[in-house]
């Protein structure tokens, strides 16, 4: 079945898409940027750069990070981060629902060959 992938352009250079949202979801689930990076098979630096891009893009942190040490580090989504993930998934679900009929029609054309 054909699928729909969503990217949202927020300004000329800033955008969010499935990869950044998945990273935020992994950070939320694991409580760690490094664990999220490992789960997504990316370097910690790449994950941190994406988080930093998102924080700058929205003008406020989407992720709050605590440095390591004796008490350990960690990361969590801020209320804004949770809101961005929720809104993206809602927009994505609405787009898929709106396109469902056309996606099925494309699949039928593929199968009719």
Coordinates of C-alpha atoms in Angstrom, one line a residue:
X1 CA 0.0 0.0 0.0
X2 CA 1.4 3.5 -0.8
X3 CA 2.1 5.6 2.3
X4 CA 2.2 9.2 3.0
X5 CA 5.2 10.9 4.6
X6 CA 4.8 14.4 6.0
X7 CA 7.2 17.3 6.4
X8 CA 6.2 20.6 7.7
X9 CA 8.1 23.7 6.6
X10 CA 8.0 26.2 9.4
X11 CA 10.3 28.9 7.9
X12 CA 12.6 29.1 5.0
X13 CA 15.2 26.9 6.7
X14 CA 13.3 25.1 9.5
X15 CA 11.2 22.0 9.1
X16 CA 10.0 19.1 11.1
X17 CA 9.3 15.6 9.7
X18 CA 9.1 12.0 10.8
X19 CA 12.8 11.7 11.7
X20 CA 12.9 14.6 14.2
X21 CA 9.5 13.6 15.6
X22 CA 10.7 10.0 16.1
X23 CA 13.8 11.3 17.8
X24 CA 11.7 13.4 20.2
X25 CA 9.5 10.3 20.9
X26 CA 12.6 8.2 21.6
X27 CA 14.0 10.8 24.0
X28 CA 10.7 10.9 25.8
X29 CA 10.6 7.1 26.0
X30 CA 14.2 6.6 27.1
X31 CA 14.8 9.7 29.1
X32 CA 18.2 10.1 27.3
X33 CA 19.5 11.7 24.1
X34 CA 22.3 9.2 23.8
X35 CA 19.9 6.2 24.3
X36 CA 17.5 7.7 21.7
X37 CA 20.4 8.1 19.3
X38 CA 21.5 4.5 19.8
X39 CA 17.9 3.3 19.2
X40 CA 17.8 5.2 16.0
X41 CA 21.2 4.1 14.9
X42 CA 22.7 7.7 14.8
X43 CA 25.5 9.4 16.5
X44 CA 25.0 11.3 19.8
X45 CA 26.3 14.4 18.0
X46 CA 23.8 14.1 15.2
X47 CA 21.0 13.6 17.7
X48 CA 22.1 16.6 19.8
X49 CA 22.5 18.7 16.7
X50 CA 18.9 17.9 15.7
X51 CA 17.6 18.7 19.2
X52 CA 19.6 22.0 19.1
X53 CA 18.1 22.8 15.7
X54 CA 14.6 22.2 17.1
X55 CA 15.2 24.3 20.2
X56 CA 16.4 27.2 18.1
X57 CA 13.6 26.9 15.5
X58 CA 10.9 27.1 18.2
X59 CA 12.8 29.8 20.2
X60 CA 12.3 27.7 23.4
X61 CA 13.6 24.2 24.4
X62 CA 11.7 21.2 23.2
X63 CA 14.1 19.0 25.2
X64 CA 15.6 19.8 28.5
X65 CA 18.9 18.0 29.2
X66 CA 20.6 17.4 32.5
X67 CA 24.4 16.8 32.4
X68 CA 25.7 13.5 33.7
X69 CA 27.7 13.0 36.9
X70 CA 27.1 11.2 40.1
X71 CA 23.4 11.7 39.9
X72 CA 23.3 10.8 36.2
X73 CA 22.1 12.8 33.3
X74 CA 19.1 12.5 31.2
X75 CA 16.7 14.4 29.0
X76 CA 13.0 15.0 28.9
X77 CA 10.6 16.7 26.6
X78 CA 9.4 20.0 27.8
X79 CA 5.6 20.8 27.6
X80 CA 6.4 22.5 24.2
X81 CA 8.2 19.4 23.0
X82 CA 5.2 17.2 23.9
X83 CA 2.9 19.6 22.2
X84 CA 5.0 19.6 19.0
X85 CA 5.0 15.8 18.9
X86 CA 1.2 15.7 19.6
X87 CA 0.4 18.3 16.9
X88 CA 2.7 16.7 14.3
X89 CA 1.1 13.3 14.8
X90 CA -2.4 14.9 14.7
X91 CA -1.6 16.6 11.4
X92 CA -0.1 13.4 10.1
X93 CA -3.2 11.4 11.0
X94 CA -5.5 14.0 9.4
X95 CA -3.4 14.0 6.2
X96 CA -3.4 10.2 6.0
X97 CA -7.2 10.1 6.6
X98 CA -7.7 12.8 3.9
X99 CA -5.5 10.9 1.4
X100 CA -6.7 7.4 2.2
X101 CA -9.1 7.1 -0.7
X102 CA -6.4 8.3 -3.2
X103 CA -3.8 6.0 -1.7
X104 CA -6.1 3.0 -2.1
X105 CA -6.7 4.1 -5.7
X106 CA -3.0 4.3 -6.4
X107 CA -2.6 0.8 -5.0
X108 CA -5.4 -0.5 -7.2
X109 CA -3.6 1.0 -10.2
X110 CA -0.4 -0.7 -9.2
X111 CA -2.1 -4.1 -8.8
X112 CA -3.9 -3.7 -12.1
X113 CA -0.5 -3.2 -13.7

